PDB file of C-alpha atoms in Angstrom:
ATOM      1  CA  MET A   1     -12.901-140.398 -33.925  1.00 48.00           C
ATOM      2  CA  ALA A   2     -10.148-141.530 -36.128  1.00 48.00           C
ATOM      3  CA  GLU A   3      -6.433-140.524 -35.396  1.00 47.00           C
ATOM      4  CA  GLU A   4      -4.707-138.826 -37.861  1.00 49.00           C
ATOM      5  CA  THR A   5      -1.436-140.181 -39.055  1.00 50.00           C
ATOM      6  CA  ASN A   6       1.487-139.014 -41.146  1.00 50.00           C
ATOM      7  CA  GLN A   7       3.642-141.158 -42.926  1.00 52.00           C
ATOM      8  CA  ASN A   8       7.222-140.158 -43.692  1.00 52.00           C
ATOM      9  CA  GLN A   9       9.438-141.486 -46.380  1.00 52.00           C
ATOM     10  CA  ALA A  10      10.341-144.734 -44.647  1.00 52.00           C
ATOM     11  CA  GLY A  11       7.055-145.701 -44.213  1.00 52.00           C
ATOM     12  CA  GLU A  12       7.030-145.111 -40.450  1.00 53.00           C
ATOM     13  CA  VAL A  13       3.621-143.863 -39.283  1.00 52.00           C
ATOM     14  CA  ALA A  14       3.766-140.929 -36.827  1.00 53.00           C
ATOM     15  CA  PRO A  15       0.844-139.536 -34.600  1.00 52.00           C
ATOM     16  CA  SER A  16      -0.162-136.122 -35.015  1.00 50.00           C
ATOM     17  CA  VAL A  17      -2.132-134.161 -32.385  1.00 50.00           C
ATOM     18  CA  ALA A  18      -5.094-132.310 -33.945  1.00 50.00           C
ATOM     19  CA  GLY A  19      -4.734-128.524 -33.357  1.00 49.00           C
ATOM     20  CA  GLU A  20      -1.342-128.415 -32.614  1.00 51.00           C
ATOM     21  CA  THR A  21       0.417-125.477 -34.013  1.00 54.00           C
ATOM     22  CA  VAL A  22       4.149-124.984 -34.074  1.00 54.00           C
ATOM     23  CA  PRO A  23       5.499-121.486 -34.509  1.00 54.00           C
ATOM     24  CA  SER A  24       7.705-121.075 -37.377  1.00 54.00           C
ATOM     25  CA  ARG A  25      11.234-120.019 -36.994  1.00 59.00           C
ATOM     26  CA  ASN A  26      10.399-116.418 -37.849  1.00 59.00           C
ATOM     27  CA  GLU A  27       7.469-115.829 -35.523  1.00 55.00           C
ATOM     28  CA  PRO A  28       8.206-114.408 -32.252  1.00 56.00           C
ATOM     29  CA  VAL A  29       7.687-116.336 -29.198  1.00 54.00           C
ATOM     30  CA  ALA A  30       5.706-114.389 -26.375  1.00 54.00           C
ATOM     31  CA  THR A  31       7.111-114.710 -22.751  1.00 54.00           C
ATOM     32  CA  SER A  32       6.011-113.522 -19.630  1.00 52.00           C
ATOM     33  CA  LEU A  33       8.047-112.149 -16.926  1.00 54.00           C
ATOM     34  CA  PRO A  34       7.329-113.754 -13.518  1.00 53.00           C
ATOM     35  CA  THR A  35       5.885-111.334 -11.232  1.00 56.00           C
ATOM     36  CA  ALA A  36       6.499-113.123  -7.911  1.00 57.00           C
ATOM     37  CA  ASN A  37      10.182-111.726  -7.783  1.00 64.00           C
ATOM     38  CA  THR A  38       9.318-108.054  -8.481  1.00 63.00           C
ATOM     39  CA  PRO A  39       9.378-106.249  -5.002  1.00 62.00           C
ATOM     40  CA  ASP A  40       6.363-104.277  -3.720  1.00 64.00           C
ATOM     41  CA  PRO A  41       7.029-100.688  -4.120  1.00 61.00           C
ATOM     42  CA  LYS A  42       6.107 -99.908  -0.461  1.00 60.00           C
ATOM     43  CA  THR A  43       8.283-102.438   1.120  1.00 60.00           C
ATOM     44  CA  ALA A  44      11.428-101.562  -1.010  1.00 61.00           C
ATOM     45  CA  ASN A  45      11.010 -97.855   0.266  1.00 64.00           C
ATOM     46  CA  PRO A  46      13.175 -97.143   3.330  1.00 60.00           C
ATOM     47  CA  LYS A  47      10.940 -94.399   4.443  1.00 64.00           C
ATOM     48  CA  VAL A  48       8.014 -96.932   4.656  1.00 61.00           C
ATOM     49  CA  ASN A  49       9.800-100.077   5.656  1.00 62.00           C
ATOM     50  CA  PRO A  50      12.862 -99.634   8.121  1.00 62.00           C
ATOM     51  CA  ASN A  51      14.229-103.007   7.266  1.00 63.00           C
ATOM     52  CA  ALA A  52      14.621-101.928   3.451  1.00 59.00           C
ATOM     53  CA  ALA A  53      17.862-101.358   1.920  1.00 60.00           C
ATOM     54  CA  ALA A  54      18.813 -97.637   1.957  1.00 60.00           C
ATOM     55  CA  PRO A  55      19.853 -96.262  -1.607  1.00 59.00           C
ATOM     56  CA  ALA A  56      23.552 -95.912  -2.173  1.00 59.00           C
ATOM     57  CA  GLN A  57      24.944 -92.447  -1.065  1.00 61.00           C
ATOM     58  CA  GLU A  58      26.888 -90.672  -3.474  1.00 58.00           C
ATOM     59  CA  LYS A  59      30.565 -90.299  -2.473  1.00 59.00           C
ATOM     60  CA  PRO A  60      32.170 -86.912  -2.031  1.00 57.00           C
ATOM     61  CA  ASP A  61      34.568 -85.548  -4.697  1.00 58.00           C
ATOM     62  CA  ALA A  62      38.319 -86.431  -4.016  1.00 54.00           C
ATOM     63  CA  ALA A  63      38.814 -82.281  -3.783  1.00 54.00           C
ATOM     64  CA  ALA A  64      36.132 -81.977  -0.909  1.00 58.00           C
ATOM     65  CA  LYS A  65      37.941 -84.600   1.214  1.00 66.00           C
ATOM     66  CA  ALA A  66      40.281 -83.060   4.016  1.00 64.00           C
ATOM     67  CA  PRO A  67      43.929 -83.571   3.026  1.00 69.00           C
ATOM     68  CA  LYS A  68      45.586 -86.655   4.915  1.00 74.00           C
ATOM     69  CA  LYS A  69      47.775 -85.790   7.677  1.00 76.00           C
ATOM     70  CA  GLU A  70      51.321 -86.616   7.003  1.00 77.00           C
ATOM     71  CA  LYS A  71      52.945 -88.974   9.506  1.00 75.00           C
ATOM     72  CA  PRO A  72      55.925 -87.621  11.006  1.00 72.00           C
ATOM     73  CA  PRO A  73      58.995 -89.482  10.214  1.00 72.00           C
ATOM     74  CA  ALA A  74      60.060 -92.540  12.156  1.00 76.00           C
ATOM     75  CA  VAL A  75      62.912 -92.064  14.432  1.00 72.00           C
ATOM     76  CA  GLU A  76      64.670 -94.959  12.597  1.00 77.00           C
ATOM     77  CA  ASP A  77      64.685 -92.805   9.587  1.00 78.00           C
ATOM     78  CA  LYS A  78      67.140 -90.310  11.140  1.00 86.00           C
ATOM     79  CA  PRO A  79      70.702 -90.379  10.128  1.00 88.00           C
ATOM     80  CA  PHE A  80      72.558 -93.264  11.876  1.00 88.00           C
ATOM     81  CA  GLU A  81      74.727 -91.237  14.204  1.00 91.00           C
ATOM     82  CA  GLU A  82      72.061 -88.971  14.894  1.00 91.00           C
ATOM     83  CA  PHE A  83      69.533 -91.951  15.871  1.00 91.00           C
ATOM     84  CA  MET A  84      72.234 -93.644  17.936  1.00 91.00           C
ATOM     85  CA  GLN A  85      73.079 -90.356  20.239  1.00 92.00           C
ATOM     86  CA  GLN A  86      69.707 -88.886  20.312  1.00 91.00           C
ATOM     87  CA  GLU A  87      67.294 -92.158  20.445  1.00 91.00           C
ATOM     88  CA  TYR A  88      69.084 -95.140  21.127  1.00 92.00           C
ATOM     89  CA  LEU A  89      71.405 -94.298  23.918  1.00 94.00           C
ATOM     90  CA  PRO A  90      68.915 -92.475  26.056  1.00 93.00           C
ATOM     91  CA  ALA A  91      66.379 -95.299  25.590  1.00 94.00           C
ATOM     92  CA  LEU A  92      69.010 -97.937  26.439  1.00 93.00           C
ATOM     93  CA  GLN A  93      70.316 -96.268  29.366  1.00 93.00           C
ATOM     94  CA  LYS A  94      66.796 -95.921  30.911  1.00 93.00           C
ATOM     95  CA  ALA A  95      65.813 -99.427  30.209  1.00 92.00           C
ATOM     96  CA  ILE A  96      69.124-100.686  31.880  1.00 91.00           C
ATOM     97  CA  VAL A  97      68.688 -98.358  35.019  1.00 90.00           C
ATOM     98  CA  ALA A  98      65.136 -99.788  35.051  1.00 90.00           C
ATOM     99  CA  GLU A  99      66.399-103.099  35.445  1.00 88.00           C
ATOM    100  CA  GLY A 100      68.223-102.246  38.599  1.00 85.00           C
ATOM    101  CA  VAL A 101      71.716-101.191  37.176  1.00 85.00           C
ATOM    102  CA  PRO A 102      72.141 -97.589  38.153  1.00 84.00           C
ATOM    103  CA  ASP A 103      75.706 -97.065  37.642  1.00 86.00           C
ATOM    104  CA  VAL A 104      75.696 -98.137  33.573  1.00 89.00           C
ATOM    105  CA  GLN A 105      77.993 -96.129  31.518  1.00 92.00           C
ATOM    106  CA  LEU A 106      77.166 -96.089  27.821  1.00 93.00           C
ATOM    107  CA  THR A 107      79.181 -94.549  24.997  1.00 93.00           C
ATOM    108  CA  PHE A 108      78.838 -94.569  21.129  1.00 94.00           C
ATOM    109  CA  ALA A 109      82.122 -94.542  19.274  1.00 93.00           C
ATOM    110  CA  LYS A 110      83.832 -95.900  16.108  1.00 93.00           C
ATOM    111  CA  GLN A 111      86.793 -98.007  17.033  1.00 91.00           C
ATOM    112  CA  LYS A 112      88.361-101.447  16.593  1.00 89.00           C
ATOM    113  CA  TYR A 113      86.653-104.657  17.942  1.00 87.00           C
ATOM    114  CA  PRO A 114      87.969-105.191  21.235  1.00 86.00           C
ATOM    115  CA  ILE A 115      87.497-109.260  20.621  1.00 84.00           C
ATOM    116  CA  THR A 116      90.871-111.203  20.701  1.00 78.00           C
ATOM    117  CA  GLY A 117      91.812-112.097  17.189  1.00 78.00           C
ATOM    118  CA  PHE A 118      89.989-109.368  15.550  1.00 78.00           C
ATOM    119  CA  ASN A 119      93.080-107.079  15.346  1.00 74.00           C
ATOM    120  CA  PHE A 120      93.002-106.911  11.680  1.00 78.00           C
ATOM    121  CA  ALA A 121      89.428-105.997  11.316  1.00 79.00           C
ATOM    122  CA  GLU A 122      88.359-102.312  10.461  1.00 86.00           C
ATOM    123  CA  GLU A 123      87.086 -99.886  12.981  1.00 89.00           C
ATOM    124  CA  CYS A 124      83.201 -99.957  13.206  1.00 91.00           C
ATOM    125  CA  TRP A 125      80.426 -98.043  15.309  1.00 94.00           C
ATOM    126  CA  GLN A 126      79.798 -99.611  18.576  1.00 93.00           C
ATOM    127  CA  ILE A 127      77.755 -99.091  21.668  1.00 93.00           C
ATOM    128  CA  ILE A 128      79.766 -99.840  24.432  1.00 92.00           C
ATOM    129  CA  GLY A 129      78.265-100.426  27.868  1.00 91.00           C
ATOM    130  CA  SER A 130      79.871-101.122  31.436  1.00 89.00           C
ATOM    131  CA  TRP A 131      79.061-100.984  35.047  1.00 86.00           C
ATOM    132  CA  GLN A 132      80.588-102.141  38.190  1.00 85.00           C
ATOM    133  CA  ASN A 133      83.607-100.142  37.646  1.00 82.00           C
ATOM    134  CA  GLY A 134      84.250-101.808  34.215  1.00 80.00           C
ATOM    135  CA  GLN A 135      83.838-105.302  35.552  1.00 85.00           C
ATOM    136  CA  ARG A 136      80.944-106.073  33.199  1.00 88.00           C
ATOM    137  CA  GLN A 137      81.132-104.694  29.744  1.00 91.00           C
ATOM    138  CA  PHE A 138      79.321-105.254  26.490  1.00 92.00           C
ATOM    139  CA  ASN A 139      79.527-104.133  23.029  1.00 92.00           C
ATOM    140  CA  VAL A 140      76.833-103.935  20.165  1.00 93.00           C
ATOM    141  CA  TYR A 141      78.663-103.674  16.806  1.00 92.00           C
ATOM    142  CA  PHE A 142      77.042-101.824  13.784  1.00 92.00           C
ATOM    143  CA  PRO A 143      79.797-102.455  11.076  1.00 90.00           C
ATOM    144  CA  ASP A 144      77.510-101.283   8.361  1.00 90.00           C
ATOM    145  CA  ALA A 145      76.678 -97.964  10.181  1.00 90.00           C
ATOM    146  CA  ASP A 146      72.931 -98.860   9.629  1.00 90.00           C
ATOM    147  CA  ILE A 147      70.506 -99.940  12.217  1.00 89.00           C
ATOM    148  CA  GLN A 148      68.945-102.093   9.596  1.00 89.00           C
ATOM    149  CA  GLY A 149      72.364-103.681   8.531  1.00 89.00           C
ATOM    150  CA  LYS A 150      74.465-106.492  10.293  1.00 90.00           C
ATOM    151  CA  LYS A 151      74.933-106.251  13.858  1.00 92.00           C
ATOM    152  CA  GLY A 152      77.076-108.008  16.572  1.00 91.00           C
ATOM    153  CA  PHE A 153      77.146-108.418  20.149  1.00 92.00           C
ATOM    154  CA  SER A 154      79.990-109.278  22.789  1.00 90.00           C
ATOM    155  CA  CYS A 155      80.165-109.257  26.362  1.00 89.00           C
ATOM    156  CA  ASN A 156      82.777-109.910  29.128  1.00 88.00           C
ATOM    157  CA  GLU A 157      83.589-109.870  32.953  1.00 86.00           C
ATOM    158  CA  GLY A 158      86.730-108.376  33.583  1.00 78.00           C
ATOM    159  CA  LYS A 159      88.942-109.510  30.465  1.00 79.00           C
ATOM    160  CA  LYS A 160      88.755-109.179  26.691  1.00 78.00           C
ATOM    161  CA  PRO A 161      85.652-110.981  24.995  1.00 77.00           C
ATOM    162  CA  SER A 162      86.614-113.901  23.004  1.00 75.00           C
ATOM    163  CA  THR A 163      83.434-114.390  20.950  1.00 83.00           C
ATOM    164  CA  LEU A 164      81.410-112.318  18.736  1.00 85.00           C
ATOM    165  CA  GLU A 165      77.906-113.168  18.372  1.00 86.00           C
ATOM    166  CA  SER A 166      75.188-112.058  15.616  1.00 88.00           C
ATOM    167  CA  PHE A 167      72.564-109.867  17.000  1.00 88.00           C
ATOM    168  CA  LEU A 168      69.068-109.439  15.744  1.00 86.00           C
ATOM    169  CA  ILE A 169      69.584-111.230  12.390  1.00 82.00           C
ATOM    170  CA  ASP A 170      65.990-112.684  12.048  1.00 79.00           C
ATOM    171  CA  GLU A 171      64.056-109.279  12.155  1.00 78.00           C
ATOM    172  CA  ARG A 172      62.707-107.943   9.058  1.00 82.00           C
ATOM    173  CA  LYS A 173      62.528-104.326  10.319  1.00 87.00           C
ATOM    174  CA  ILE A 174      64.393-102.953  13.084  1.00 86.00           C
ATOM    175  CA  THR A 175      62.972-100.346  15.456  1.00 88.00           C
ATOM    176  CA  LEU A 176      64.221 -98.379  18.408  1.00 89.00           C
ATOM    177  CA  ASP A 177      62.262-100.578  20.994  1.00 91.00           C
ATOM    178  CA  LEU A 178      63.322-103.862  19.384  1.00 92.00           C
ATOM    179  CA  LEU A 179      66.981-102.817  19.659  1.00 92.00           C
ATOM    180  CA  VAL A 180      66.366-101.770  23.212  1.00 92.00           C
ATOM    181  CA  SER A 181      64.269-104.634  24.287  1.00 92.00           C
ATOM    182  CA  ARG A 182      66.567-107.177  22.714  1.00 93.00           C
ATOM    183  CA  LEU A 183      69.817-105.981  24.287  1.00 91.00           C
ATOM    184  CA  VAL A 184      68.210-105.919  27.455  1.00 91.00           C
ATOM    185  CA  TYR A 185      66.940-109.488  27.224  1.00 91.00           C
ATOM    186  CA  ARG A 186      70.478-110.639  26.001  1.00 90.00           C
ATOM    187  CA  LEU A 187      71.920-109.032  29.271  1.00 89.00           C
ATOM    188  CA  ASN A 188      69.332-110.555  31.365  1.00 88.00           C
ATOM    189  CA  GLY A 189      70.261-113.890  29.856  1.00 85.00           C
ATOM    190  CA  GLN A 190      73.947-113.255  30.975  1.00 83.00           C
ATOM    191  CA  LYS A 191      72.431-112.849  34.558  1.00 82.00           C
ATOM    192  CA  TRP A 192      73.720-109.382  34.682  1.00 81.00           C
ATOM    193  CA  LEU A 193      70.426-107.458  35.401  1.00 79.00           C
ATOM    194  CA  GLY A 194      68.116-107.058  38.253  1.00 72.00           C
ATOM    195  CA  ARG A 195      68.520-109.924  40.904  1.00 58.00           C
ATOM    196  CA  ASN A 196      70.439-112.156  38.977  1.00 52.00           C
TER     197      ASN A 196
END
């Protein structure tokens, strides 16, 4: 049987396959979908197959949800003076007494800095603590009248303090627990608490 050949304009001969039909561009091409990936209705049914995925459940309406309970305001959100007198002083008193200092006296007052060389400074709110008949004294300063604002610390044994230290400057949010624990930590570093 002779092979059919076609000759193009350049004179080259291209073989042709007998019986080959090429669909025209306008004819639809039939495709069949693979059936291997089609799930078996029995295995996809969660009632028959316990491993089958459960159908998505409808979400209840927003109106049907119970209203969220509002959180009570944080104690730190109280007005500054109220927070200091009602929250900070009692918590600090309790923490210092728990560290073995039963005679601590704490006051909250607005007065000038008791530091040598700070006579020109304005008055600011302070927590003043003392024990051993005033021989040990510390002050925590709040010049902005805000627990989130600037804070300072000084301490002395029987004479006026000479330095003012910054206090809690690296914290992003000041809480009651943080104010109490860091002051107790600082006083312990001074060797004033417990068996120090």
